[in-house]
Coordinates of C-alpha atoms (C1' of nucleotides) in Angstrom, one line a residue:
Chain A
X3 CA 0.0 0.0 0.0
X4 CA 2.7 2.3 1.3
X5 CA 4.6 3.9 -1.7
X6 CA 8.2 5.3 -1.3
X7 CA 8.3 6.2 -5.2
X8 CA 5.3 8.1 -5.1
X9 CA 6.4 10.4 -2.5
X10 CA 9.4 11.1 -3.6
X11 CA 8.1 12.0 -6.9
X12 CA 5.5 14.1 -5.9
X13 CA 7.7 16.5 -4.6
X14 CA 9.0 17.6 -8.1
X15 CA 6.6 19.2 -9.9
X16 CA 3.6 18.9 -7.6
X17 CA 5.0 21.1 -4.9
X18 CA 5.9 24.4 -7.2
X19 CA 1.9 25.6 -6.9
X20 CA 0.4 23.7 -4.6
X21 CA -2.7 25.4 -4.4
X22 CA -3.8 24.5 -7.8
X23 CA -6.0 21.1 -8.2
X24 CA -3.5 18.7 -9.3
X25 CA -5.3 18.0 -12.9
X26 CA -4.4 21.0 -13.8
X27 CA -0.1 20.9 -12.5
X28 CA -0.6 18.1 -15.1
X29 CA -1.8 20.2 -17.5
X30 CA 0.4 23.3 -16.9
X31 CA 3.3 21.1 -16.3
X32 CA 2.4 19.5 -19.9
X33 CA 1.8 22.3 -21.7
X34 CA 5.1 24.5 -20.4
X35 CA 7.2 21.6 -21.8
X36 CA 5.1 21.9 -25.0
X37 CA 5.7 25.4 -25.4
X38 CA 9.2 25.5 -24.8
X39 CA 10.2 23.2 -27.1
X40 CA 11.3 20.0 -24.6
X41 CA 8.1 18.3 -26.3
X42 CA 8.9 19.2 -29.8
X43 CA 5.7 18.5 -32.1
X44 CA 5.1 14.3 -32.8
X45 CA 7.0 13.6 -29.6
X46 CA 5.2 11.0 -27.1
X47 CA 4.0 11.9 -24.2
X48 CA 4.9 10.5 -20.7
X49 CA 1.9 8.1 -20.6
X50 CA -0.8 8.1 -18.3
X51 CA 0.8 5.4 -15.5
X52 CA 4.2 7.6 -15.6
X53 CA 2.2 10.6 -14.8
X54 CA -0.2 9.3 -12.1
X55 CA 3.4 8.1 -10.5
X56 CA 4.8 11.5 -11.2
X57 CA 2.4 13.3 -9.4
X58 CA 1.2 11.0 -7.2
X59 CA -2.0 11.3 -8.4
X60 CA -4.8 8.5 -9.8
X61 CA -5.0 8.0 -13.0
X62 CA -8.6 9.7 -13.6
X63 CA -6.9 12.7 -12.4
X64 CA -3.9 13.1 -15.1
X65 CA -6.7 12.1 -17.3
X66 CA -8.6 14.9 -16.6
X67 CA -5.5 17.0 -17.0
X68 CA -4.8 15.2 -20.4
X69 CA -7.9 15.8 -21.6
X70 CA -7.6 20.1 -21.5
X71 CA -4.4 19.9 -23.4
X72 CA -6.7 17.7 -26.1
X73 CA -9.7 20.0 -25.7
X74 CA -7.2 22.9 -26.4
X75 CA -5.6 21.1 -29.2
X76 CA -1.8 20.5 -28.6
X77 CA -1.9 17.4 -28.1
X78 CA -3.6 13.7 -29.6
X79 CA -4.5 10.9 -27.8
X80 CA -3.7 8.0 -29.9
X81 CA -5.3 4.4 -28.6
X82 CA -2.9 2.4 -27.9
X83 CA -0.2 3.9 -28.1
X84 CA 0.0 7.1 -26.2
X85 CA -0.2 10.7 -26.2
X86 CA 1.6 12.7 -29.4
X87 CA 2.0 16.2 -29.7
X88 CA 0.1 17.8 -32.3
X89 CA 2.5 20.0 -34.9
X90 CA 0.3 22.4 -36.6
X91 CA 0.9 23.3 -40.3
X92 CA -0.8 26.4 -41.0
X93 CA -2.8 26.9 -44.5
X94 CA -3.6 30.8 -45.6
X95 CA -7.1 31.0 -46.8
X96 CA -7.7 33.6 -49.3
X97 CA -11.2 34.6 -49.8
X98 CA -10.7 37.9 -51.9
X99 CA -8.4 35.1 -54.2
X100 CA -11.1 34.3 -55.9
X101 CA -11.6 37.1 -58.1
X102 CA -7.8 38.2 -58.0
X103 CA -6.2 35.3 -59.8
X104 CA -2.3 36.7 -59.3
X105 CA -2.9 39.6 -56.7
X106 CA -0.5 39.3 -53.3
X107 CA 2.4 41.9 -52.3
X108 CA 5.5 41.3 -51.5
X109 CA 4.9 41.4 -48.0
X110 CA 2.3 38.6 -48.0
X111 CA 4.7 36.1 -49.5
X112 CA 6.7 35.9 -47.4
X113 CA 4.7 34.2 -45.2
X114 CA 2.8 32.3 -47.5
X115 CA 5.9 30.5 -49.3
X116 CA 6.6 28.1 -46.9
X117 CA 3.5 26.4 -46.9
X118 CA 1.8 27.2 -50.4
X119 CA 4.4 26.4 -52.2
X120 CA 4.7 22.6 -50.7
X121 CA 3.3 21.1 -53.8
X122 CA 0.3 19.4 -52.8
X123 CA -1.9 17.0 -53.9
X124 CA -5.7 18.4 -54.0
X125 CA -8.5 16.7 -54.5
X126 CA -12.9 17.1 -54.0
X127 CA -16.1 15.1 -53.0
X128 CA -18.9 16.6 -54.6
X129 CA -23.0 15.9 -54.5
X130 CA -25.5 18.2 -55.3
X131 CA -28.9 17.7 -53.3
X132 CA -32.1 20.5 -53.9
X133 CA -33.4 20.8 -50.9
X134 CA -36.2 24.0 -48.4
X135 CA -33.4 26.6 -48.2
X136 CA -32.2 26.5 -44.4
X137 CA -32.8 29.9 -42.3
X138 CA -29.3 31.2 -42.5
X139 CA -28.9 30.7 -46.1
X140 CA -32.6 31.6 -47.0
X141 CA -32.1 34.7 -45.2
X142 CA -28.8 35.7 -46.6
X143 CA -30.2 34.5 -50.1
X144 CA -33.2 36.9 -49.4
X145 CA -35.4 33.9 -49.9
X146 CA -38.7 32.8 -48.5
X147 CA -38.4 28.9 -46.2
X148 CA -40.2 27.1 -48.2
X149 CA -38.2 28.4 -51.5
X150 CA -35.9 25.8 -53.0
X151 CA -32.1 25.8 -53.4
X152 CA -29.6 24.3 -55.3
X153 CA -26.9 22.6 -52.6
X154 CA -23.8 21.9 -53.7
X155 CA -21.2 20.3 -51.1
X156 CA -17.6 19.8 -51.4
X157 CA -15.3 17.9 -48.7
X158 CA -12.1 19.2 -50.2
X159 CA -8.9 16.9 -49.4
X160 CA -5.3 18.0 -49.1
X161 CA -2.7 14.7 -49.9
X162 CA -5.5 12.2 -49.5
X163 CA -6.6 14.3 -45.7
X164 CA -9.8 16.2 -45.2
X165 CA -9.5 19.7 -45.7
X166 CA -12.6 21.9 -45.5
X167 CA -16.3 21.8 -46.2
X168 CA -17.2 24.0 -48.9
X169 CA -21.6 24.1 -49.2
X170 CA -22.5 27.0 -52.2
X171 CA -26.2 27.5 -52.2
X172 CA -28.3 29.0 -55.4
X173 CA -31.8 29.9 -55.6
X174 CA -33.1 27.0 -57.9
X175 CA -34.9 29.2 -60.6
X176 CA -31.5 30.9 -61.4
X177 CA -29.2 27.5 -62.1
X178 CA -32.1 25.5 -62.9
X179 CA -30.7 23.3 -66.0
X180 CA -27.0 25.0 -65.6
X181 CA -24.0 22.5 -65.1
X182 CA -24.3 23.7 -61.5
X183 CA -26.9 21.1 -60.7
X184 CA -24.1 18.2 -62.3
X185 CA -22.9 17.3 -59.6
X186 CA -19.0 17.0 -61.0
X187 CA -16.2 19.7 -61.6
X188 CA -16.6 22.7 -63.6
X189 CA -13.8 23.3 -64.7
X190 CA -14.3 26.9 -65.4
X191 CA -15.6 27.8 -62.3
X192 CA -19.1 27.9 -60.5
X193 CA -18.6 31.6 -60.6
X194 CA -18.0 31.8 -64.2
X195 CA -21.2 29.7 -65.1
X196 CA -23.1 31.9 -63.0
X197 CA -21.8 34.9 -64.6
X198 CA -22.8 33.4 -68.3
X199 CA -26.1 32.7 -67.0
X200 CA -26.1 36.4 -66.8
X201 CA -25.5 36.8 -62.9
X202 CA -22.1 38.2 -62.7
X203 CA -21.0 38.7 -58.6
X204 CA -19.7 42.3 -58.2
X205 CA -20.1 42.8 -54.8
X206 CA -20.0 39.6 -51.5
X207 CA -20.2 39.4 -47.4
X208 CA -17.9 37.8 -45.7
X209 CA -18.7 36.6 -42.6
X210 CA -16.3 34.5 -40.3
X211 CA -17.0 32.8 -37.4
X212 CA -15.6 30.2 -34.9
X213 CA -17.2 27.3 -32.8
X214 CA -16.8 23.9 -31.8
X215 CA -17.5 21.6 -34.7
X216 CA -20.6 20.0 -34.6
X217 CA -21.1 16.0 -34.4
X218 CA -21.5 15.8 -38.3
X219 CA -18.5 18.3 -38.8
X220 CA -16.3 16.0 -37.2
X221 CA -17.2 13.0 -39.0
X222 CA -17.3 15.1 -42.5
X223 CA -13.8 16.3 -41.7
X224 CA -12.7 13.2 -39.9
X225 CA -11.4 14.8 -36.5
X226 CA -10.4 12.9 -33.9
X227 CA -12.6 15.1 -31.4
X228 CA -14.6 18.2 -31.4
X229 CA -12.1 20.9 -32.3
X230 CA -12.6 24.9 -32.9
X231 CA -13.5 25.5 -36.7
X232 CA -13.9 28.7 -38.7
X233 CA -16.7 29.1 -40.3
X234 CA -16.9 31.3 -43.0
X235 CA -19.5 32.4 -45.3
X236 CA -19.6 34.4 -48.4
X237 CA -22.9 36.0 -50.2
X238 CA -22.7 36.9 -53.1
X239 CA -24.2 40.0 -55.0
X240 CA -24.9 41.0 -58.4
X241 CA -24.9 44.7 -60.1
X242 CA -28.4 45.2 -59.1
X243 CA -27.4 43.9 -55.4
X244 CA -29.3 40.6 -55.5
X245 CA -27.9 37.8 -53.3
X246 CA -27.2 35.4 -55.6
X247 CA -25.1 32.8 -54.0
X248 CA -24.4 31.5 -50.4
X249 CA -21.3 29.4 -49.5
X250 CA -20.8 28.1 -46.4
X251 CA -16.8 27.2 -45.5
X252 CA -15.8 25.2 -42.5
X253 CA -12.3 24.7 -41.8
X254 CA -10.0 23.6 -39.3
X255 CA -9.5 26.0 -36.8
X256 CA -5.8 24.7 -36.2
X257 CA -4.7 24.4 -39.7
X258 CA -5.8 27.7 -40.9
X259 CA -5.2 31.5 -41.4
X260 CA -8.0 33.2 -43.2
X261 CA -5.7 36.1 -45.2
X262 CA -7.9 39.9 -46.0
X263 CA -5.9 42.4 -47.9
X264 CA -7.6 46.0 -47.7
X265 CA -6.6 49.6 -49.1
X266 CA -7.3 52.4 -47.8
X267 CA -9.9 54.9 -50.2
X268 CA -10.5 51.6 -52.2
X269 CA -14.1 52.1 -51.9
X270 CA -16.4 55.5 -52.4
Chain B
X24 CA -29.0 -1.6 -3.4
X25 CA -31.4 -2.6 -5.8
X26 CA -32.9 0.9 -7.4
X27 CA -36.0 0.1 -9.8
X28 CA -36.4 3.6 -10.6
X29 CA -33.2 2.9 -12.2
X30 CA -34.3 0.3 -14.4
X31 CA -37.3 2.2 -15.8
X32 CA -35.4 5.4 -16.3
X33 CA -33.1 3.9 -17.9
X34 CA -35.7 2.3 -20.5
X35 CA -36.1 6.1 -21.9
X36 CA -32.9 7.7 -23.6
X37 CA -30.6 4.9 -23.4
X38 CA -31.8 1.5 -25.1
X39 CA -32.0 3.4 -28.3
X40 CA -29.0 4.3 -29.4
X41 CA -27.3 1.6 -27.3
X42 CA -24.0 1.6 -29.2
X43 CA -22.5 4.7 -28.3
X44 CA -21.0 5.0 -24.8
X45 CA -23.3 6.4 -21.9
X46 CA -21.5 9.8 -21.6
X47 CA -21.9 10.5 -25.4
X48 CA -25.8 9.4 -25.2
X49 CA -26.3 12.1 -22.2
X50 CA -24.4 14.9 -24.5
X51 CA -26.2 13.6 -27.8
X52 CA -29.5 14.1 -25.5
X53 CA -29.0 17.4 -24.3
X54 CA -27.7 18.4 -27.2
X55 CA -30.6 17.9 -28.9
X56 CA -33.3 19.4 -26.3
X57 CA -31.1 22.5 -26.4
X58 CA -31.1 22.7 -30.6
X59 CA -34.7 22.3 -30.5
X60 CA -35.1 24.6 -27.9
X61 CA -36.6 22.6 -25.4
X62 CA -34.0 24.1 -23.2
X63 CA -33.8 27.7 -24.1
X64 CA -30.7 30.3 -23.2
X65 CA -30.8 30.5 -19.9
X66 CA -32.8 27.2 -18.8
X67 CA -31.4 25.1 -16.2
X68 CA -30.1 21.5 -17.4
X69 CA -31.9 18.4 -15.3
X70 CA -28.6 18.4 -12.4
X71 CA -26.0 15.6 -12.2
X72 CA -27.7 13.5 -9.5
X73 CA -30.7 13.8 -11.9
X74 CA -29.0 12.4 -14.7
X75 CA -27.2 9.4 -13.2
X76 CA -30.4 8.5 -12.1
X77 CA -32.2 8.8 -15.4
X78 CA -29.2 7.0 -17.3
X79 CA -28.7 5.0 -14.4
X80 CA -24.7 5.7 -15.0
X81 CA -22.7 7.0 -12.6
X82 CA -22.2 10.7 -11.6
X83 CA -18.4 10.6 -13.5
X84 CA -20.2 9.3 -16.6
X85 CA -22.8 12.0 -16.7
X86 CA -19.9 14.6 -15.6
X87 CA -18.0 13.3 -18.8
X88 CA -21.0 14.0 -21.1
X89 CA -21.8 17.5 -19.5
X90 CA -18.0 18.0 -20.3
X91 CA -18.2 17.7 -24.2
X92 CA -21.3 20.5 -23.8
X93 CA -19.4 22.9 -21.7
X94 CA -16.1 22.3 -24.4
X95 CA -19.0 23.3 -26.9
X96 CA -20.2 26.4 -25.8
X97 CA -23.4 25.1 -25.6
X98 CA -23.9 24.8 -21.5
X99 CA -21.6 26.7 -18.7
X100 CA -21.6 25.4 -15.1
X101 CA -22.8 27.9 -12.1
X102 CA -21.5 26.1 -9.2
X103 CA -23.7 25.3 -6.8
X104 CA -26.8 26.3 -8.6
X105 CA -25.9 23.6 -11.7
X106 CA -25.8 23.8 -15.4
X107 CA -27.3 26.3 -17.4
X108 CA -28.1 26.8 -21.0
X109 CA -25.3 29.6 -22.9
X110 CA -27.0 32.0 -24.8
X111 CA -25.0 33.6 -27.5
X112 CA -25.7 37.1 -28.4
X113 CA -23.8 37.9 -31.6
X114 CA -21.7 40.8 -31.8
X115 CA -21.1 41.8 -35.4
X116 CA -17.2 42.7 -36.2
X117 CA -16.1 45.0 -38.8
X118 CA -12.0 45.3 -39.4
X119 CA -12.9 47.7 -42.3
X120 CA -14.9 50.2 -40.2
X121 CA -11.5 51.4 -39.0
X122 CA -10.9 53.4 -41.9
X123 CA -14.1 55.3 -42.1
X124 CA -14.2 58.3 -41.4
X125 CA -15.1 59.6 -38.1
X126 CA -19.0 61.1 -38.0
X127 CA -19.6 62.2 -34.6
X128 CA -18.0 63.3 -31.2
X129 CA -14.1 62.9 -31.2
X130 CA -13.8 62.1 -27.3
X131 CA -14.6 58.1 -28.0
X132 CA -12.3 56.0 -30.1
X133 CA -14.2 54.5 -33.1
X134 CA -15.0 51.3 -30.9
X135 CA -16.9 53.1 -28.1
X136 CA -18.9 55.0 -30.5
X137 CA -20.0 52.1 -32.3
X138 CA -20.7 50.0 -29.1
X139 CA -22.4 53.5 -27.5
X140 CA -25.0 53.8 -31.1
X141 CA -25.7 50.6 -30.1
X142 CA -27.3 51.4 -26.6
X143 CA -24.0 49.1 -24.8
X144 CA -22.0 50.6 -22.2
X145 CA -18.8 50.5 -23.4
X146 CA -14.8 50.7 -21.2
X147 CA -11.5 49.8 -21.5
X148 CA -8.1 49.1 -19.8
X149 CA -5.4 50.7 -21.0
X150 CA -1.8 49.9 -20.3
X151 CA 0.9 50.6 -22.5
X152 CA 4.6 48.9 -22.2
X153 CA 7.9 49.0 -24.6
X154 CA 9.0 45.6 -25.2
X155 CA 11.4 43.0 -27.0
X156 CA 9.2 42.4 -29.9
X157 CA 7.7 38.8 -29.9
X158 CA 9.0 36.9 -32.9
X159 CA 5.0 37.1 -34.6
X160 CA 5.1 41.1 -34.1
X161 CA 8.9 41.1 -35.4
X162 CA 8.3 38.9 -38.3
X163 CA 5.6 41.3 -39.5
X164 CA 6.6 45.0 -38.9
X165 CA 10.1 43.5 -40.5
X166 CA 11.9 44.2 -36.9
X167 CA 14.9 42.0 -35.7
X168 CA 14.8 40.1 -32.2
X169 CA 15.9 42.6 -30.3
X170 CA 14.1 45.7 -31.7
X171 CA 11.8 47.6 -29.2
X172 CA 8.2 48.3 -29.6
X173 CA 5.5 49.9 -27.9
X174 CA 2.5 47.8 -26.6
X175 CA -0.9 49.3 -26.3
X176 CA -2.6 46.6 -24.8
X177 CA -6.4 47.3 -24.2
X178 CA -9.3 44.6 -22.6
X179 CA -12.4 46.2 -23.7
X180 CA -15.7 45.5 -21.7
X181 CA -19.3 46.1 -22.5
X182 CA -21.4 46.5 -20.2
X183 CA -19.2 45.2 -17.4
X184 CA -18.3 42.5 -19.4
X185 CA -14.9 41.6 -20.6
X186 CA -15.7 41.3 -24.5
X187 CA -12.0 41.4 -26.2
X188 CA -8.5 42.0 -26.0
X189 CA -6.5 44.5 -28.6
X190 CA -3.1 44.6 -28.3
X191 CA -1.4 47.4 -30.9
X192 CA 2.4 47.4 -31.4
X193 CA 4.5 50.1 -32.9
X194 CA 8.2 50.4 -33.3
X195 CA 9.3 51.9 -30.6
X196 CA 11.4 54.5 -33.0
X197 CA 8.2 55.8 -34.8
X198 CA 6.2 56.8 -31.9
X199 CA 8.6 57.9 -29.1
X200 CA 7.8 60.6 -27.2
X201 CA 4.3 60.7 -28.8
X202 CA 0.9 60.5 -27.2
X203 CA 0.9 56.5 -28.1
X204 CA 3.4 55.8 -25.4
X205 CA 0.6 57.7 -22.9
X206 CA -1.8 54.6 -21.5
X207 CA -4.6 57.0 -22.3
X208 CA -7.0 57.4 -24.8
X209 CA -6.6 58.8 -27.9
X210 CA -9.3 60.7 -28.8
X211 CA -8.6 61.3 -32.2
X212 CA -7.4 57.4 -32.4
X213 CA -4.4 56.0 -32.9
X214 CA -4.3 55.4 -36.7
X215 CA -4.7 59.5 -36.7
X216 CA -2.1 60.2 -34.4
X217 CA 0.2 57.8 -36.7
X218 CA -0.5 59.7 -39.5
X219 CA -0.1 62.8 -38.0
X220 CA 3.5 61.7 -37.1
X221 CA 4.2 61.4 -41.2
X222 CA 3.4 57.6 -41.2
X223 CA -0.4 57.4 -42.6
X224 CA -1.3 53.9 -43.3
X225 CA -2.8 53.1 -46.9
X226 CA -3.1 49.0 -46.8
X227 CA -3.3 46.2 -43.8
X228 CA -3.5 42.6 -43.9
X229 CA -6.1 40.9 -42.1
X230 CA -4.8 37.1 -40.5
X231 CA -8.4 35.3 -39.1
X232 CA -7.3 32.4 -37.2
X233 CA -9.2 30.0 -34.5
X234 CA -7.9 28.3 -31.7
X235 CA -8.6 27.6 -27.7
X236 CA -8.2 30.8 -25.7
X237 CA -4.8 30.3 -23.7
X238 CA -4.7 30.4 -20.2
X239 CA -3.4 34.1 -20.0
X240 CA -6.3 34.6 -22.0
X241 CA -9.1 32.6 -20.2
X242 CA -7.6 34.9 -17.2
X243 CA -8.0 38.4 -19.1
X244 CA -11.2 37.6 -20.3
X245 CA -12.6 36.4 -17.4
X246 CA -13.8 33.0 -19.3
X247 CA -15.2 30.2 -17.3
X248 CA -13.0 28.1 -19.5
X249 CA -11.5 27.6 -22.4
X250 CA -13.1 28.4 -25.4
X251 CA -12.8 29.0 -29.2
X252 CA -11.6 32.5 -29.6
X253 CA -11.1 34.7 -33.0
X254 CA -7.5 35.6 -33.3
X255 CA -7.4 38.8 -35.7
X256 CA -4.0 40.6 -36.8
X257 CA -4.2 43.8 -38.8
X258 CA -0.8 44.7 -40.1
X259 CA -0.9 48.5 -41.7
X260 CA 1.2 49.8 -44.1
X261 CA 2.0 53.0 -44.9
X262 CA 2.3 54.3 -49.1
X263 CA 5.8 53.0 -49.6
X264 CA 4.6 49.9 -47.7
X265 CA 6.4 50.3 -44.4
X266 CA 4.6 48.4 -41.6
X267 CA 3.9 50.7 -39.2
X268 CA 1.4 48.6 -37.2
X269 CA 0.6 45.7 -35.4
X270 CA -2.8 44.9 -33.9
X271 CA -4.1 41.5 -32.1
X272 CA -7.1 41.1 -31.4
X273 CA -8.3 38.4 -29.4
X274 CA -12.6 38.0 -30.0
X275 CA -14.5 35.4 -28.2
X276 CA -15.7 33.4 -30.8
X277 CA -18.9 32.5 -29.8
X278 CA -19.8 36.4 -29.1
X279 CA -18.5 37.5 -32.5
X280 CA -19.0 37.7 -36.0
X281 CA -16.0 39.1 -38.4
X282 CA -17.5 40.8 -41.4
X283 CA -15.9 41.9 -44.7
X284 CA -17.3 43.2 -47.4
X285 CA -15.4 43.0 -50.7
X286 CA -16.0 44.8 -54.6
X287 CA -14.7 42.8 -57.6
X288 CA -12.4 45.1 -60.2
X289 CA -11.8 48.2 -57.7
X290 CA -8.4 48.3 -57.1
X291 CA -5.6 48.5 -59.7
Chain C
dT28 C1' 9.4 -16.6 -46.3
dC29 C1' 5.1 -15.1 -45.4
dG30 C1' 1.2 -14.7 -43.1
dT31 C1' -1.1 -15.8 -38.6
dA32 C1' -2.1 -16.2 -33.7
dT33 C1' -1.0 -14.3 -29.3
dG34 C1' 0.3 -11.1 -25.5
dG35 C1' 1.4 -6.9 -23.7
dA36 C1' 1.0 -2.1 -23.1
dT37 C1' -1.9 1.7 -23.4
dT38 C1' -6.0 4.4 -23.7
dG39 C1' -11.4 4.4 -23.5
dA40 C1' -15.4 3.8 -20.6
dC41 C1' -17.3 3.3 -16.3
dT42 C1' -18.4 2.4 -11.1
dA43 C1' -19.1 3.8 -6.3
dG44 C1' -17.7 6.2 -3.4
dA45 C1' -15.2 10.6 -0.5
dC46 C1' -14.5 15.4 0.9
dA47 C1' -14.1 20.4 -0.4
dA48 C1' -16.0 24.8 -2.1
dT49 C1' -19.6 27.8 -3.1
dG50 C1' -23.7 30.6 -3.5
dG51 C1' -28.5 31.0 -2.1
dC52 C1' -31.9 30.6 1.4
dC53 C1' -33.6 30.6 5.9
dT54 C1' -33.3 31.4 10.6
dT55 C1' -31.7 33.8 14.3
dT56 C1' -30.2 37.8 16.5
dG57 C1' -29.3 42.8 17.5
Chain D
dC17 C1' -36.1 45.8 9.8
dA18 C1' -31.5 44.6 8.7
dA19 C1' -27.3 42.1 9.5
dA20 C1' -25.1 37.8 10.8
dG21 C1' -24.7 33.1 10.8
dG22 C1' -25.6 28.5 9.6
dC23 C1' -27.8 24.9 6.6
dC24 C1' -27.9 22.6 2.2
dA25 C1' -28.1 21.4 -2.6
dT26 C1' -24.9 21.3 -6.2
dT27 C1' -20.7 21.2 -8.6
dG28 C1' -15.4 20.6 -8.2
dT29 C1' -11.7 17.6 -7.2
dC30 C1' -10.0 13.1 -6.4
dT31 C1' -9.3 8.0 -5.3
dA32 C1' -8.9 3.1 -6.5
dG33 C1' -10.2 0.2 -8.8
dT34 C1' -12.6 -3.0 -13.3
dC35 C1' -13.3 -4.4 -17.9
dA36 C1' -13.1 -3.4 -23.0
dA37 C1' -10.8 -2.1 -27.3
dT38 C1' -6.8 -1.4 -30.0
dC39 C1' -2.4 -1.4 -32.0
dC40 C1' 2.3 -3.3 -32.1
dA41 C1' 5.6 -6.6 -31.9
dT42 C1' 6.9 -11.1 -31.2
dA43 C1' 6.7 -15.9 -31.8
dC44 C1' 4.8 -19.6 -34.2
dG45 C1' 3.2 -22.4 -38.1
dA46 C1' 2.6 -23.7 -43.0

DNA sequence: TCGTATGGATTGACTAGACAATGGCCTTTG
DNA sequence: CAAAGGCCATTGTCTAGTCAATCCATACGA
């Protein structure tokens, strides 16, 4: 019953704040050696037996620890074999890209290079359902609920690994018949084939968000848990200011930088 | 020992999706009343004891479940009085508005005003310090390790309430001795008073990222726990594309929206 | 040599308790 | 009537276990 080992190790770390509930010495104590290096990114963690000695704790208690350094995302539990330290390779996310082909200064590349220009392998998932327009994007769309729309959803992969969610809505009556209902590439551009069917975008929202990911989301984008996401959406606006496409992006929160480039006196 | 209140309970939520583990049927569950609003914003969840006894699980398996709601956003605990359903009142977050120009009364910074239109009552902390620029400030106003800059740091509060953080850095040799350095406000704002020291900004770059709010952060912002926050950085440039400034700005996510609005063919 | 069992280590899920901490409510007291 | 104190329901922290599921490596057999 007695145990020598323990005692002596709890004196490390455990001591140093001992007013704090243990589960969270774990966590601190974790999360310092994260930062600073000691636990670079896709090292192991001490696993939860070693800890429980360390600290002289039970092992629901450096479980509980464990589990905010999942919840905050640094680290990944990984059944049977132990805890790993999550590296995080950041993507830039450009929505004004998409109507300025070659645009970026000087000063954003730098940043980008490193990751953009890693050569990698994309790839899509896409269905097309029609379906009652849901509230946010009947709202957005200027739309009444029962009003149909045209949904088309893309799980985009990055080297064979889930990317993002990409949902563009359209009112029905505009794309009836259009390629836009085919549910495979077009090569051109949804944008493009809405602009020949004589709805040229001039003018969009953005909107960006962040949350948990739902249930779905994390099955979609196969996450290991709930993790934050950003969720951004884009409306769409013709000449004569009518809405006439919704897209709905949800990405990793972890593995992404959403990138705006504004000028002063751009606009009136 | 025997507890046939148990056994009937039990009958209700769990047999049907018996698959899933207990904890994950008791989040699915709640879940679900809150979404369709059989437990509005601000309702009080059925308490732990409650639980166990209606999933006939232990109070650490019904504790787990509640977890994944609080890690949500969708519940926050109020110790002793229990769980409660998390309203989320949206506040709507505009990087661009910085750069219009100023209507009304210059004695409130542009942030004030908007919140005050609004019918909030808006305050801030200010506290300025010159520092060793961290490495993500120096990468981006082009400084080296061991360059100085001033750090506005500000926690903003509506209505009591802390709401965000925005931290603004300058190098330190563009703004010495200028009303910057003073941890007051500014009434005519900062981006004026830059200007007015021969370094008018003309361009930024807006970086939208998600991740768990850091401990520092759950601390500042007065967070129950960790949660998803927005992470927004505004770099501005002045004509012949000098950074000049740095701003982060830490948003809870669930209280924010970010909101951009973009013209096709205006600039160059 | 190439699969194919078989263990072992580790995390996942769960039980049945204990005691501490806290905020609200009610009672008592001045 | 108002302030002070104590009760109590509820969550927070933690223990000491059990059994299940999973991946990996090792040993075994054809």
């Amino acid at each position: 019953m007695a145990f020598e080992q323990g005692k002596l190790a709890r004196m490390a770390p455990r001591m140093t704040e001992s007013s704090k509930p243990v589960y969270q010495q774990v966590a601190d104590w974790l999360r310092q050696m994260i930062n600073a290096g000691e636990l670079p990114p896709g090292a192991q963690l001490p696993t939860e037996k070693e800890l429980s000695e360390r600290f002289d704790a039970a092992r629901a208690t450096v479980r509980q620890g464990l589990t905010v350094l999942v919840n905050e995302g640094l680290i990944r539990p990984s059944r049977p074999r132990g805890y790993f330290v999550r590296g995080h390779e950041l993507m830039y996310y450009r929505p004004q890209a998409e109507w300025r082909p070659h645009p970026t200064s000087p000063e954003m590349d730098r940043w980008m290079e490193e990751q953009t220009t890693l050569g990698r392998e994309p790839s899509q998932k896409i269905t097309v359902e029609i379906i009652k327009a849901p509230v946010r994007v009947a709202t957005r769309l200027e739309l009444g609920d029962d009003d149909l729309v045209v949904a088309r959803r893309r799980v985009r992969f990055l080297d064979g690994e889930p990317f993002n969610l990409n949902d563009s809505f359209y009112p029905l009556e505009l794309v009836q018949g259009s390629e836009i209902v085919n549910p495979a590439d077009v090569a051109r551009g949804t944008n493009q084939a809405l602009t020949d069917l004589g709805y040229e975008q001039v003018r969009a929202i953005d909107e960006i968000e962040s949350r948990m990911s739902l249930p779905d989301e994390v099955t979609r984008l196969e996450l290991p848990i709930a993790a934050p996401v950003l969720v951004h959406r884009v409306t769409g606006f013709t000449a004569d200011d009518r809405p006439v496409r919704h897209t709905l992006n949800v990405l990793i929160g972890s593995k992404h930088v959403v990138l705006f480039e504004r000028q002063k006196n751009m606009g009136k």
